[in-house]
Each structure stands twice: as C-alpha cells, then as structure tokens.
Tab-separated table of C-alpha atoms in Angstrom:
chain	number	residue	atom	x	y	z
G	10	UNK	CA	8.255	-17.051	8.500
G	11	UNK	CA	7.978	-13.796	6.517
G	12	UNK	CA	9.952	-10.560	6.826
G	13	UNK	CA	8.113	-7.728	5.062
G	14	UNK	CA	9.310	-4.192	4.372
G	15	UNK	CA	7.263	-1.141	3.421
G	16	UNK	CA	9.496	1.661	2.196
G	17	UNK	CA	7.205	3.046	-0.510
G	18	UNK	CA	5.554	5.668	1.708
G	19	UNK	CA	7.006	8.424	3.890
G	20	UNK	CA	6.395	6.519	7.127
G	21	UNK	CA	7.088	2.927	6.088
G	22	UNK	CA	7.506	0.000	8.441
G	23	UNK	CA	8.797	-3.531	8.963
G	24	UNK	CA	6.867	-6.633	10.055
G	25	UNK	CA	7.773	-10.183	11.005
G	26	UNK	CA	5.049	-12.811	10.657
G	27	UNK	CA	4.640	-16.562	10.952
G	28	UNK	CA	2.008	-17.425	8.396
G	29	UNK	CA	-0.850	-15.064	9.221
G	30	UNK	CA	0.344	-14.433	12.806
G	31	UNK	CA	2.073	-11.134	13.526
G	32	UNK	CA	5.204	-11.639	15.634
G	33	UNK	CA	6.706	-8.150	15.626
G	34	UNK	CA	6.175	-4.759	14.015
G	35	UNK	CA	8.202	-1.580	13.731
G	36	UNK	CA	6.561	1.545	12.321
G	37	UNK	CA	8.770	4.050	10.566
G	38	UNK	CA	8.911	7.822	10.970
G	39	UNK	CA	8.111	10.275	8.203
G	40	UNK	CA	10.980	12.524	9.339
G	41	UNK	CA	13.598	9.741	9.206
G	42	UNK	CA	15.049	8.314	6.007
G	43	UNK	CA	14.423	4.609	5.418
G	44	UNK	CA	18.168	4.190	4.861
G	45	UNK	CA	18.792	5.443	8.412
G	46	UNK	CA	16.226	3.272	10.199
G	47	UNK	CA	15.490	0.150	8.171
G	48	UNK	CA	18.305	-2.217	9.145
G	49	UNK	CA	18.143	-1.104	12.771
G	50	UNK	CA	14.397	-1.858	12.864
G	51	UNK	CA	14.985	-5.325	11.393
G	52	UNK	CA	17.717	-6.022	13.933
G	53	UNK	CA	15.436	-4.909	16.796
G	54	UNK	CA	12.624	-7.226	15.683
G	55	UNK	CA	14.904	-10.216	15.334
G	56	UNK	CA	16.367	-9.635	18.798
G	57	UNK	CA	12.879	-9.172	20.276
G	58	UNK	CA	11.573	-12.451	18.843
G	59	UNK	CA	14.771	-14.516	19.056
G	60	UNK	CA	14.538	-15.212	15.337
G	61	UNK	CA	17.473	-15.018	12.933
G	62	UNK	CA	17.515	-14.052	9.268
G	63	UNK	CA	18.233	-17.713	8.484
G	64	UNK	CA	14.865	-18.624	10.018
G	65	UNK	CA	12.990	-16.391	7.563
G	66	UNK	CA	11.615	-18.384	4.633
G	67	UNK	CA	10.168	-15.550	2.563
G	68	UNK	CA	11.202	-11.920	2.120
G	69	UNK	CA	8.611	-9.397	0.918
G	70	UNK	CA	8.536	-5.697	0.148
G	71	UNK	CA	6.309	-3.054	-1.372
G	72	UNK	CA	7.265	-2.946	-5.042
G	73	UNK	CA	5.655	0.395	-5.893
G	74	UNK	CA	4.511	2.853	-6.805
G	75	UNK	CA	5.978	5.118	-4.181
G	76	UNK	CA	9.157	6.960	-3.289
G	77	UNK	CA	11.875	6.172	-5.843
G	78	UNK	CA	14.605	6.116	-3.208
G	79	UNK	CA	12.454	4.248	-0.697
G	80	UNK	CA	11.527	1.542	-3.178
G	81	UNK	CA	15.138	0.990	-4.186
G	82	UNK	CA	16.190	0.696	-0.539
G	83	UNK	CA	13.465	-1.803	0.361
G	84	UNK	CA	13.804	-3.985	-2.718
G	85	UNK	CA	17.605	-4.002	-2.592
G	86	UNK	CA	17.467	-5.067	1.061
G	87	UNK	CA	15.217	-8.080	0.579
G	88	UNK	CA	16.963	-9.066	-2.648
G	89	UNK	CA	20.303	-9.125	-0.826
G	90	UNK	CA	18.842	-11.148	2.066
G	91	UNK	CA	17.120	-13.613	-0.263
G	92	UNK	CA	20.163	-14.004	-2.529
G	93	UNK	CA	22.589	-14.502	0.365
G	94	UNK	CA	20.367	-17.038	2.158
G	95	UNK	CA	18.943	-18.750	-0.972
G	96	UNK	CA	15.374	-17.768	-0.133
G	97	UNK	CA	12.401	-16.697	-2.220
G	98	UNK	CA	10.988	-13.193	-2.236
G	99	UNK	CA	7.816	-11.377	-3.258
G	100	UNK	CA	7.120	-7.850	-4.434
G	101	UNK	CA	3.671	-6.593	-3.452
G	102	UNK	CA	2.265	-3.604	-5.378
G	103	UNK	CA	1.738	-0.803	-2.872
G	104	UNK	CA	-1.752	0.049	-4.110
G	105	UNK	CA	-2.798	-3.620	-3.868
G	106	UNK	CA	-1.712	-3.641	-0.221
G	107	UNK	CA	-3.714	-0.454	0.445
G	108	UNK	CA	-6.838	-2.010	-1.099
G	109	UNK	CA	-6.310	-5.220	0.886
G	110	UNK	CA	-5.965	-3.255	4.125
G	111	UNK	CA	-9.368	-1.647	3.493
G	112	UNK	CA	-11.126	-5.017	3.518
G	113	UNK	CA	-13.499	-6.851	1.147
G	114	UNK	CA	-15.233	-4.735	-1.466
G	115	UNK	CA	-16.521	-5.140	-5.041
G	116	UNK	CA	-14.763	-1.879	-5.953
G	117	UNK	CA	-12.038	-0.096	-4.002
G	118	UNK	CA	-10.076	2.901	-5.238
G	119	UNK	CA	-6.638	2.875	-3.603
G	120	UNK	CA	-4.919	6.282	-3.491
G	121	UNK	CA	-1.522	7.405	-2.246
G	122	UNK	CA	0.361	10.738	-2.491
G	123	UNK	CA	2.682	11.079	-5.468
G	124	UNK	CA	4.098	14.503	-4.656
G	125	UNK	CA	3.313	17.905	-6.166
G	126	UNK	CA	-0.328	17.528	-5.139
G	127	UNK	CA	-0.795	14.486	-7.389
G	128	UNK	CA	-1.707	10.886	-6.543
G	129	UNK	CA	-1.030	7.316	-7.541
G	130	UNK	CA	-4.293	5.395	-7.781
G	131	UNK	CA	-5.784	2.107	-8.980
G	132	UNK	CA	-9.183	0.367	-8.712
G	133	UNK	CA	-9.472	-3.138	-7.255
G	134	UNK	CA	-11.953	-5.669	-6.032
G	135	UNK	CA	-11.100	-7.447	-2.778
G	136	UNK	CA	-12.677	-10.835	-2.042
G	137	UNK	CA	-13.775	-12.197	1.303
G	138	UNK	CA	-10.684	-14.432	1.392
G	139	UNK	CA	-8.370	-11.495	0.742
G	140	UNK	CA	-7.727	-12.009	-2.961
G	141	UNK	CA	-7.035	-8.648	-4.631
G	142	UNK	CA	-8.019	-8.263	-8.295
G	143	UNK	CA	-7.030	-5.282	-10.399
G	144	UNK	CA	-9.930	-3.531	-12.168
G	145	UNK	CA	-7.677	-1.164	-14.101
G	146	UNK	CA	-4.126	0.104	-14.458
G	147	UNK	CA	-2.264	2.127	-11.845
G	148	UNK	CA	-2.254	5.816	-12.813
G	149	UNK	CA	-0.404	8.979	-11.830
G	150	UNK	CA	-2.835	11.902	-11.965
G	151	UNK	CA	-4.126	15.008	-10.296
G	152	UNK	CA	-6.870	14.138	-7.802
G	153	UNK	CA	-9.300	16.284	-9.826
G	154	UNK	CA	-8.741	14.209	-12.964
G	155	UNK	CA	-8.933	10.986	-10.971
G	156	UNK	CA	-12.323	11.945	-9.519
G	157	UNK	CA	-13.547	12.874	-13.008
G	158	UNK	CA	-13.114	9.224	-13.940
G	159	UNK	CA	-15.020	7.716	-11.012
G	160	UNK	CA	-17.903	10.095	-10.202
G	161	UNK	CA	-20.237	7.931	-12.305
G	162	UNK	CA	-19.776	5.010	-9.897
G	163	UNK	CA	-22.629	4.633	-7.434
G	164	UNK	CA	-20.798	2.422	-4.924
G	165	UNK	CA	-17.108	2.880	-4.184
G	166	UNK	CA	-14.691	2.393	-1.302
G	167	UNK	CA	-11.910	4.986	-1.011
G	168	UNK	CA	-8.690	3.867	0.705
G	169	UNK	CA	-5.200	5.132	1.395
G	170	UNK	CA	-3.293	8.213	2.527
G	171	UNK	CA	-4.207	9.974	-0.712
G	172	UNK	CA	-7.845	9.989	0.423
G	173	UNK	CA	-7.025	11.729	3.706
G	174	UNK	CA	-4.711	14.168	1.918
G	175	UNK	CA	-7.484	15.266	-0.484
G	176	UNK	CA	-10.490	14.749	1.778
G	177	UNK	CA	-11.844	18.286	1.316
G	178	UNK	CA	-11.710	17.973	-2.467
G	179	UNK	CA	-13.475	14.594	-2.302
G	180	UNK	CA	-16.178	16.008	-0.035
G	181	UNK	CA	-16.756	18.983	-2.341
G	182	UNK	CA	-16.912	16.842	-5.472
G	183	UNK	CA	-19.226	14.291	-3.821
G	184	UNK	CA	-21.614	17.073	-2.838
G	185	UNK	CA	-21.638	18.400	-6.404
G	186	UNK	CA	-22.418	14.939	-7.800
G	187	UNK	CA	-25.040	14.006	-5.188
G	188	UNK	CA	-22.868	11.283	-3.684
G	189	UNK	CA	-23.340	10.432	-0.010
G	190	UNK	CA	-20.043	9.968	1.827
G	191	UNK	CA	-19.942	7.402	4.640
G	192	UNK	CA	-16.989	7.353	7.047
G	193	UNK	CA	-15.543	4.384	8.880
G	194	UNK	CA	-14.724	4.792	12.537
G	195	UNK	CA	-13.267	2.536	15.208
G	196	UNK	CA	-15.475	1.428	18.080
G	197	UNK	CA	-14.247	-1.104	20.657
G	198	UNK	CA	-11.486	-2.264	18.261
G	199	UNK	CA	-14.008	-2.904	15.494
G	200	UNK	CA	-14.392	-0.901	12.302
G	201	UNK	CA	-17.944	0.317	11.784
G	202	UNK	CA	-19.636	2.546	9.236
G	203	UNK	CA	-20.551	6.013	10.461
G	204	UNK	CA	-23.776	7.700	9.307
G	205	UNK	CA	-24.758	4.971	6.870
G	206	UNK	CA	-27.498	6.277	4.586
G	207	UNK	CA	-29.542	4.132	2.225
G	208	UNK	CA	-29.096	6.097	-0.968
G	209	UNK	CA	-28.379	5.160	-4.569
G	210	UNK	CA	-24.957	6.849	-4.754
G	211	UNK	CA	-22.770	6.195	-1.731
G	212	UNK	CA	-19.009	6.151	-1.214
G	213	UNK	CA	-17.271	4.714	1.842
G	214	UNK	CA	-14.191	6.579	3.132
G	215	UNK	CA	-12.029	4.105	5.034
G	216	UNK	CA	-9.774	4.635	8.030
G	217	UNK	CA	-6.075	5.418	7.464
G	218	UNK	CA	-3.882	2.337	7.079
G	219	UNK	CA	-2.003	1.739	10.331
G	220	UNK	CA	0.753	-0.701	9.313
G	221	UNK	CA	0.990	-1.459	5.603
G	222	UNK	CA	3.950	-3.802	6.213
G	223	UNK	CA	1.515	-6.218	7.881
G	224	UNK	CA	-0.780	-6.187	4.843
G	225	UNK	CA	2.213	-6.720	2.558
G	226	UNK	CA	3.121	-9.783	4.622
G	227	UNK	CA	-0.442	-11.113	4.364
G	228	UNK	CA	-0.469	-10.776	0.569
G	229	UNK	CA	3.011	-12.319	0.390
G	230	UNK	CA	1.696	-15.290	2.357
G	231	UNK	CA	-1.128	-15.699	-0.175
G	232	UNK	CA	1.430	-15.607	-3.003
G	233	UNK	CA	3.505	-18.208	-1.161
G	234	UNK	CA	0.474	-20.483	-0.815
G	235	UNK	CA	-0.270	-20.039	-4.532
G	236	UNK	CA	3.317	-20.760	-5.574
G	237	UNK	CA	3.819	-17.218	-6.875
G	238	UNK	CA	7.149	-16.384	-5.241
G	239	UNK	CA	10.166	-15.051	-7.125
G	240	UNK	CA	13.908	-15.423	-7.268
G	241	UNK	CA	15.747	-12.275	-6.119
G	242	UNK	CA	16.873	-11.356	-9.617
G	243	UNK	CA	13.252	-11.430	-10.844
G	244	UNK	CA	12.053	-8.761	-8.430
G	245	UNK	CA	11.316	-5.428	-10.114
G	246	UNK	CA	9.985	-2.081	-8.954
G	247	UNK	CA	6.714	-0.588	-10.217
G	248	UNK	CA	7.290	3.129	-10.764
G	249	UNK	CA	4.138	4.180	-12.765
G	250	UNK	CA	5.748	7.534	-13.642
G	251	UNK	CA	9.277	8.418	-14.813
G	252	UNK	CA	11.778	9.708	-12.270
G	253	UNK	CA	12.639	13.425	-12.119
G	254	UNK	CA	16.034	12.628	-13.652
G	255	UNK	CA	14.347	10.965	-16.626
G	256	UNK	CA	11.843	13.805	-17.020
G	257	UNK	CA	14.615	16.412	-16.938
G	258	UNK	CA	16.954	14.625	-19.382
G	259	UNK	CA	16.967	16.427	-22.768
G	260	UNK	CA	16.026	14.326	-25.762
G	261	UNK	CA	18.876	13.592	-28.165
C-alpha cells in the first residue's frame, strides 16, 4: 500500500495505490495552496477506500525540483507519517516522474516550469519495464538555452508542462533546424502519434501529464521492489537552483 504526494507543481495531487493498482486519486488545484488542501485530500481518500494511515506501508513524494514551499510541505508530510508509524519512504525526482509518465523512449527530455519564463529540465531514457535512467544532470535554464543543447538530436521525446508552456518556441526552433514535430493525441483511451512522418530528424511532443502522483507511486513501487527505500531522516529535497532568499543574501 503506497500513499504518494505530488506537491512540486502548481496543481499537485495525491494518490493511493496497492502495488500497481490505483485505489484513489485526488487532483490538486493551481489556485489553492498545497498547505490548504493536502491533508484534507488525504483524509478524503482514506475515508473513500476504508484504509487507514496504519495500513500504508510506503510513503512517497516528489522530491524536486519544483516549488520550494510545495516540496517542503510534501516531504515534511510523508516524513512525519513515516516517522510516526515506523514506515519507509521514497523521494521521487519530479523530472524522473515526468519522463516515466511519457512512456518508454531511448531519449526523453523532461521539462517543467521554473518561474520567470525559465524551466527545469533533464534527459532520460525510459525502458519498457519502466526503469528510468538519467542521461544527464537536471538543469535550470531558459528554454532557448535548453533547446540550443538538444537541436543536434535527431530523435527526441519532449514531456512535461514546460513543453506545453513553450510550445510556440519549440515549434519555431524545430522549423529553423528542419526538425519534424509529431504530436501525441488520445483516441479511444489510447495514446497514438499524430501526423507521423518518416524523416531523419523527428521529435515527439507528448500529451500533458494528467496525474503525476500516480507516476510517483509507480516509481516508488519499483524502488520498493529493488530495496531502495529510505528512512524518514534520509529523505532530502532536490532544488537544482538556490532559493530567492539565498540569491538575495549579500555575501559577507
């Protein structure tokens, strides 16, 4: 039994799973603070399923990058649950979850908004069994600089809210570089490629992620199976960039 929290993005969400089976899901709201909604959403799911916190064997949360406040809220919540109930926990990197949600691929670029028109991004490969392998470090950049570093790649999958946020820029840059963009679409509950063209340089733009908390739970389950869980005190956030307070603190 896994309780997973996603408080790294504006929307966020909470999921309750049994192994790979989804039992309950609560999506967040971009207009509502995670601190206002999170515990209420957890309580609703537990009441809906008749499951108690004591029944949960593993607590998981997005560990970053993402909102500084959101990450602290999510990680503090599962650390307190795990410590109180003597359970294990797992921190799932947000960009890894985004890549996982996009499905198998030899090279996926996961992107998410970082504020001020910038993005957090990281390249991954995703295996058929769901294993996510980092192909480089997570970065905090302008989307223009990020695209400068990947335009030489002939085959690439683009995933995450950062892709939708900068879709016009991606389309313009792809046209300049002679890259064909292919878009996923949903048809009869299946994801299919739209306008697939057999060309040398082709990028696939994936659908927006619907419920990242579910993907966090799935990766947490893989970690559990591989014996890669943590004690609450071992769980740390991944920030990628300094906080505004750190950036604005004068050097002594």
